[in-house]
Every structure is written in structure tokens, then in C-alpha cells.
Short mmCIF file of C-alpha atoms in Angstrom, two decimals:
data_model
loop_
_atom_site.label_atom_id
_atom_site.label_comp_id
_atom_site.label_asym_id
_atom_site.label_seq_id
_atom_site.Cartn_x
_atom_site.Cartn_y
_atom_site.Cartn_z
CA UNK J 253 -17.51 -5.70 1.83
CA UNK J 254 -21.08 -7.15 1.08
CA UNK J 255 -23.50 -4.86 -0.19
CA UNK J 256 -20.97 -2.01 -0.87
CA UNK J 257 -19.43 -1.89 -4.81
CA UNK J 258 -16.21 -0.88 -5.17
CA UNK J 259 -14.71 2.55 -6.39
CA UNK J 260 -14.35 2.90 -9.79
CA UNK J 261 -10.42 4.05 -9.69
CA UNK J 262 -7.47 2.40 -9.85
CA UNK J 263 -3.65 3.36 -8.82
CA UNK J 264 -1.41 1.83 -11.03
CA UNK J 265 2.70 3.41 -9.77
CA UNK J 266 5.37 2.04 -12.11
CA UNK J 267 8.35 2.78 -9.92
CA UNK J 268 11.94 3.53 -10.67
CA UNK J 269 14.24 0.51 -9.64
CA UNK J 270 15.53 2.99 -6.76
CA UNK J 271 11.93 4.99 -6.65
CA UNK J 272 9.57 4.52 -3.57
CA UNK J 273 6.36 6.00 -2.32
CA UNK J 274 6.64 8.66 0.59
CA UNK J 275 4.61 8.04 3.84
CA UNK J 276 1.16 8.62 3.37
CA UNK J 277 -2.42 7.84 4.67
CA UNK J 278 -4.47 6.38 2.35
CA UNK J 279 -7.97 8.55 2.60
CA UNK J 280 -11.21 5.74 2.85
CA UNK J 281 -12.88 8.65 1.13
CA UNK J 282 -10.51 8.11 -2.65
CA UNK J 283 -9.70 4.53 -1.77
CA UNK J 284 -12.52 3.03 -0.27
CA UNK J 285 -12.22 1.07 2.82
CA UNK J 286 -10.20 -2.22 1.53
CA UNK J 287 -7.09 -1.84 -0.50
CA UNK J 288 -4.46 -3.82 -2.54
CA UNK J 289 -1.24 -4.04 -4.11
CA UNK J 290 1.01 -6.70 -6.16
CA UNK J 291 4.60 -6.13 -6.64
CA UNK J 292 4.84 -7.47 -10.38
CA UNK J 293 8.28 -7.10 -11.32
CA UNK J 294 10.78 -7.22 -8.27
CA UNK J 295 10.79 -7.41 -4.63
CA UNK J 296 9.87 -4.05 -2.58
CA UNK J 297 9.66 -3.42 0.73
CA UNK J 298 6.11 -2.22 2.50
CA UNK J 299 6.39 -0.43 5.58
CA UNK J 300 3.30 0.15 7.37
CA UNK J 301 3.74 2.51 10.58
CA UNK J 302 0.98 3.06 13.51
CA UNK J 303 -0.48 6.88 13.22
CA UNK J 304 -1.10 6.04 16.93
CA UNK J 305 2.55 5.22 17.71
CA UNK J 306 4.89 6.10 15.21
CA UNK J 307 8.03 4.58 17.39
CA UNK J 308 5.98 1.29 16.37
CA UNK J 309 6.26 -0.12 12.26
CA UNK J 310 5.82 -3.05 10.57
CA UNK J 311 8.19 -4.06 7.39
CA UNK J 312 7.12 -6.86 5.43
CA UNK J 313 8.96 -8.15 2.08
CA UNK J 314 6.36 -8.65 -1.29
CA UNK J 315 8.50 -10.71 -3.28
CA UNK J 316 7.59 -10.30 -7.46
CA UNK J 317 4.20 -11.12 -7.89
CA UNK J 318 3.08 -10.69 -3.78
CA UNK J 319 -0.82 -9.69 -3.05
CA UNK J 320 -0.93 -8.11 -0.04
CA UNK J 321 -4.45 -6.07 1.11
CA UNK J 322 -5.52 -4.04 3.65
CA UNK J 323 -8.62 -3.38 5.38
#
């Protein structure tokens, strides 16, 4: 946002063509409060499920070379 710089890090994950990424939170405190991914070389599935709710989840498809970002 305006008037705050971003962090200085970067998470680069170069996945296995069966790997994945286990649930997680992402903490605001090491990632800041936007963040964003590109699938580069093949499609990948992001699943994004409600701490609130877990019964409730969202998949979307990032087809090679898909932005997605999340604030």
C-alpha cells in the first residue's frame, strides 16, 4: 500500500511436477500484508480455505504464466 515499502524477501519454490505446498498461513509479519505468485511453467492448482470455516474453500486454476495476489 501507499506509504509502506515492501519487504525485502522473496519466496521463490521450484516444485516437483507432483510436489505441492502444505496448508499454511502466510504470517503479515515475514510476508507483509499483500502477496503474489505466478505459476511459470505449468498449471497448479491454489486452494485457499477460510481459517474461520474450514468446511468452506476456494480452488482456482493458474494456468502457466497466471498472477494471482492477495491482500
Amino acid at each position: 500500500p501507499p506509504g509502506r515499502p515492501p519487504l525485502p524477501l522473496v519466496h521463490v519454490l521450484d516444485l516437483h511436477p507432483r510436489g505441492h505446498v502444505r496448508p499454511h498461513v502466510d504470517s503479515v509479519k515475514f510476508c507483509g500484508c499483500t502477496i503474489a505468485g505466478v505459476s511459470l511453467l505449468s498449471p497448479s492448482v491454489l486452494r485457499l480455505v477460510s481459517c474461520r470455516a474450514p468446511g468452506q474453500w476456494l480452488e482456482l486454476l493458474l494456468e502457466p504464466g497466471s498472477l494471482y495476489v492477495l491482500r
